CSV table of C-alpha atoms in Angstrom, one decimal:
chain,number,residue,atom,x,y,z
A,367,SER,CA,70.1,84.9,109.9
A,368,THR,CA,73.4,84.7,111.6
A,369,TYR,CA,74.6,81.7,109.2
A,370,SER,CA,73.4,84.4,106.4
A,371,SER,CA,75.7,87.2,107.9
A,372,ILE,CA,78.8,84.7,108.4
A,373,LEU,CA,78.3,83.8,104.8
A,374,HIS,CA,78.3,87.0,103.6
A,375,VAL,CA,81.1,88.2,105.7
A,376,VAL,CA,83.8,84.4,104.3
A,377,ARG,CA,81.9,86.0,100.6
A,378,MET,CA,83.2,89.3,101.2
A,379,ARG,CA,87.0,87.9,102.3
A,380,THR,CA,86.9,86.0,99.2
A,381,ASP,CA,86.5,88.6,96.8
A,382,THR,CA,89.3,91.0,98.8
A,383,VAL,CA,91.8,88.0,98.7
A,384,ALA,CA,90.7,87.2,94.9
A,385,LEU,CA,91.3,90.9,93.8
A,386,MET,CA,94.9,90.4,95.7
A,387,ARG,CA,95.7,88.3,93.0
A,388,SER,CA,99.3,88.4,90.7
A,389,PRO,CA,96.8,89.0,87.4
A,390,VAL,CA,94.8,91.6,88.6
A,391,ILE,CA,97.7,93.6,90.3
A,392,ALA,CA,99.6,93.4,87.2
A,393,ALA,CA,96.5,94.6,84.9
A,394,VAL,CA,96.2,97.8,87.7
A,395,CYS,CA,100.1,98.7,87.2
A,396,ALA,CA,99.6,98.1,83.5
A,397,ALA,CA,97.2,100.1,83.0
A,398,SER,CA,98.8,102.9,85.2
A,399,PHE,CA,102.0,102.9,83.0
A,400,LEU,CA,99.4,102.9,79.7
A,401,ALA,CA,97.8,105.9,81.3
A,402,ASN,CA,101.2,107.6,81.9
A,403,GLY,CA,102.3,106.6,78.2
A,404,VAL,CA,99.2,108.0,76.7
A,405,LEU,CA,99.9,111.1,79.0
A,406,GLN,CA,103.0,111.1,77.3
A,407,LEU,CA,101.7,111.2,73.8
A,408,LEU,CA,99.4,113.7,74.2
A,409,LEU,CA,102.4,116.0,75.4
A,410,ALA,CA,104.3,115.1,72.2
A,411,LEU,CA,101.1,115.8,70.0
A,412,GLY,CA,101.1,119.2,71.5
A,413,LEU,CA,98.4,119.6,74.0
A,414,PRO,CA,98.9,121.4,77.1
A,415,LEU,CA,99.5,118.7,79.7
A,416,GLY,CA,102.8,120.4,81.0
A,417,ARG,CA,101.6,121.0,84.3
A,418,PHE,CA,101.7,116.8,85.3
A,419,VAL,CA,105.3,116.4,84.4
A,420,LEU,CA,108.9,118.0,85.0
A,421,GLY,CA,107.3,120.3,87.8
A,422,GLY,CA,104.7,121.9,85.5
A,423,ALA,CA,107.4,124.1,83.7
A,424,TYR,CA,105.7,124.1,80.1
A,425,THR,CA,101.9,124.2,79.7
A,426,VAL,CA,102.5,122.9,76.4
A,427,SER,CA,105.9,120.6,75.8
A,428,PRO,CA,108.4,122.5,73.6
A,429,PRO,CA,109.1,121.0,70.1
A,430,MET,CA,113.0,119.6,71.2
A,431,LEU,CA,111.4,117.9,73.7
A,432,ARG,CA,108.7,116.2,71.7
A,433,PRO,CA,110.7,113.3,70.6
A,434,LEU,CA,111.6,112.3,74.1
A,435,ASN,CA,107.7,112.3,75.1
A,436,LEU,CA,107.4,109.7,72.1
A,437,ALA,CA,110.0,107.9,73.5
A,438,PHE,CA,108.7,107.7,77.0
A,439,PHE,CA,105.4,106.8,75.5
A,440,LEU,CA,106.9,103.8,73.8
A,441,THR,CA,108.7,102.7,77.0
A,442,TRP,CA,105.9,103.3,79.8
A,443,SER,CA,103.9,101.1,76.8
A,444,ALA,CA,106.4,98.6,76.9
A,445,CYS,CA,106.6,98.8,80.8
A,446,ALA,CA,102.7,97.8,80.6
A,447,LEU,CA,103.2,94.6,78.7
A,448,ALA,CA,105.8,93.7,80.8
A,449,TYR,CA,103.3,94.2,84.0
A,450,LEU,CA,100.9,91.5,82.1
A,451,ARG,CA,103.6,89.4,81.1
A,452,TYR,CA,104.3,89.4,84.3
A,453,GLY,CA,100.9,88.9,85.6
A,454,THR,CA,100.4,85.4,83.5
A,455,LEU,CA,98.0,87.9,81.3
A,456,LEU,CA,100.3,87.5,78.2
A,457,HIS,CA,102.1,84.8,76.9
A,458,ARG,CA,104.0,87.0,74.1
A,459,PRO,CA,106.2,89.1,72.9
A,460,LEU,CA,108.3,89.0,76.3
A,461,ARG,CA,109.9,86.4,78.0
A,462,ASP,CA,109.6,85.6,81.5
A,463,ARG,CA,112.9,86.5,82.6
A,464,THR,CA,112.6,89.8,79.8
A,465,ALA,CA,109.1,90.8,82.0
A,466,ARG,CA,110.6,90.2,85.2
A,467,SER,CA,113.5,92.6,84.8
A,468,ILE,CA,111.6,95.3,83.6
A,469,VAL,CA,109.3,94.9,86.2
A,470,TYR,CA,112.1,95.4,89.4
A,471,VAL,CA,113.5,98.1,87.0
A,472,SER,CA,110.2,99.9,86.8
A,473,THR,CA,109.6,99.0,90.4
A,474,LEU,CA,112.9,100.8,91.2
A,475,TRP,CA,112.0,103.8,88.8
A,476,LEU,CA,108.3,104.3,90.8
A,477,LEU,CA,110.1,104.5,94.0
A,478,ILE,CA,112.3,107.4,92.9
A,479,ALA,CA,109.6,108.9,90.8
A,480,SER,CA,107.1,108.6,94.1
A,481,VAL,CA,109.8,110.7,96.0
A,482,PHE,CA,110.4,113.3,93.2
A,483,ASN,CA,106.7,113.8,92.6
A,484,LEU,CA,105.5,113.7,96.3
A,485,PHE,CA,108.2,115.9,97.9
A,486,ILE,CA,110.4,117.5,95.3
A,487,THR,CA,108.1,118.8,92.5
A,488,ALA,CA,107.0,122.8,92.6
A,489,SER,CA,103.9,121.6,90.6
A,490,ALA,CA,100.7,121.1,92.7
A,491,PHE,CA,98.9,118.9,89.7
A,492,GLU,CA,102.2,116.6,89.4
A,493,ARG,CA,102.6,116.1,93.2
A,494,TYR,CA,98.5,115.5,93.4
A,495,ALA,CA,98.1,113.7,90.3
A,496,THR,CA,101.0,111.9,88.9
A,497,GLY,CA,102.7,111.6,92.4
A,498,THR,CA,99.6,109.8,93.6
A,499,LEU,CA,99.5,107.4,90.7
A,500,SER,CA,103.1,106.8,90.9
A,501,THR,CA,102.8,106.1,94.8
A,502,LEU,CA,100.0,103.6,94.4
A,503,THR,CA,101.3,101.8,91.1
A,504,CYS,CA,105.2,101.3,93.3
A,505,ALA,CA,103.0,99.8,96.5
A,506,LEU,CA,101.2,97.4,94.1
A,507,SER,CA,104.2,96.9,92.1
A,508,LEU,CA,106.1,96.2,95.3
A,509,TYR,CA,103.6,93.9,96.9
A,510,LEU,CA,103.1,91.9,93.2
A,511,VAL,CA,107.0,91.0,93.1
A,512,TRP,CA,106.8,90.3,96.5
A,513,ARG,CA,104.2,88.0,96.3
A,514,ARG,CA,105.0,86.4,92.8
A,515,ASP,CA,109.0,85.8,93.6
A,516,GLY,CA,108.5,85.9,97.0
A,517,PHE,CA,111.3,88.0,98.2
A,518,ARG,CA,112.3,87.7,101.8
A,519,LEU,CA,115.5,88.5,103.6
A,520,ARG,CA,117.3,85.6,103.7
A,521,PRO,CA,120.8,85.0,105.9
A,522,CYS,CA,123.8,84.3,104.4
A,523,GLN,CA,124.8,81.2,103.6
A,524,GLY,CA,128.1,79.9,103.5
A,525,GLY,CA,130.3,81.9,105.9
A,526,PHE,CA,134.4,81.7,105.5
A,527,ARG,CA,135.8,78.8,104.1
A,528,ARG,CA,139.5,77.3,104.6
């Protein structure tokens, strides 16, 4: 009985650790970017989902903004591919260095987007739906970068030279 409860706790911890592996987190980040990309595609097609973006200023994306929505769809899809490559789930179409750069820029973008989505937007839909998604993805992306590349503060090397 005691042995089985200890085994259960160990198994539970192992499952949690497995979920924190880079490929799983990369897949979640990629899915988040793809979901945002699909939202942009639907906006480009004229669906009334405007309350999730741009502070809810438009219910339906104006025709002059639809090419921008399409560009965002393509950009977020490329970001999703970069996360899959960065998390070692894909070996093509991007080089590792390119994927790393895209993930770094995407993480910074997510940080900025999270601030705007949570604190600045006038749209409750954007704050609670898009803001929550961008903040969660930002936290996961930061963890992924830290786990994979091991960013740590390091003291300066060298000093003054004569």
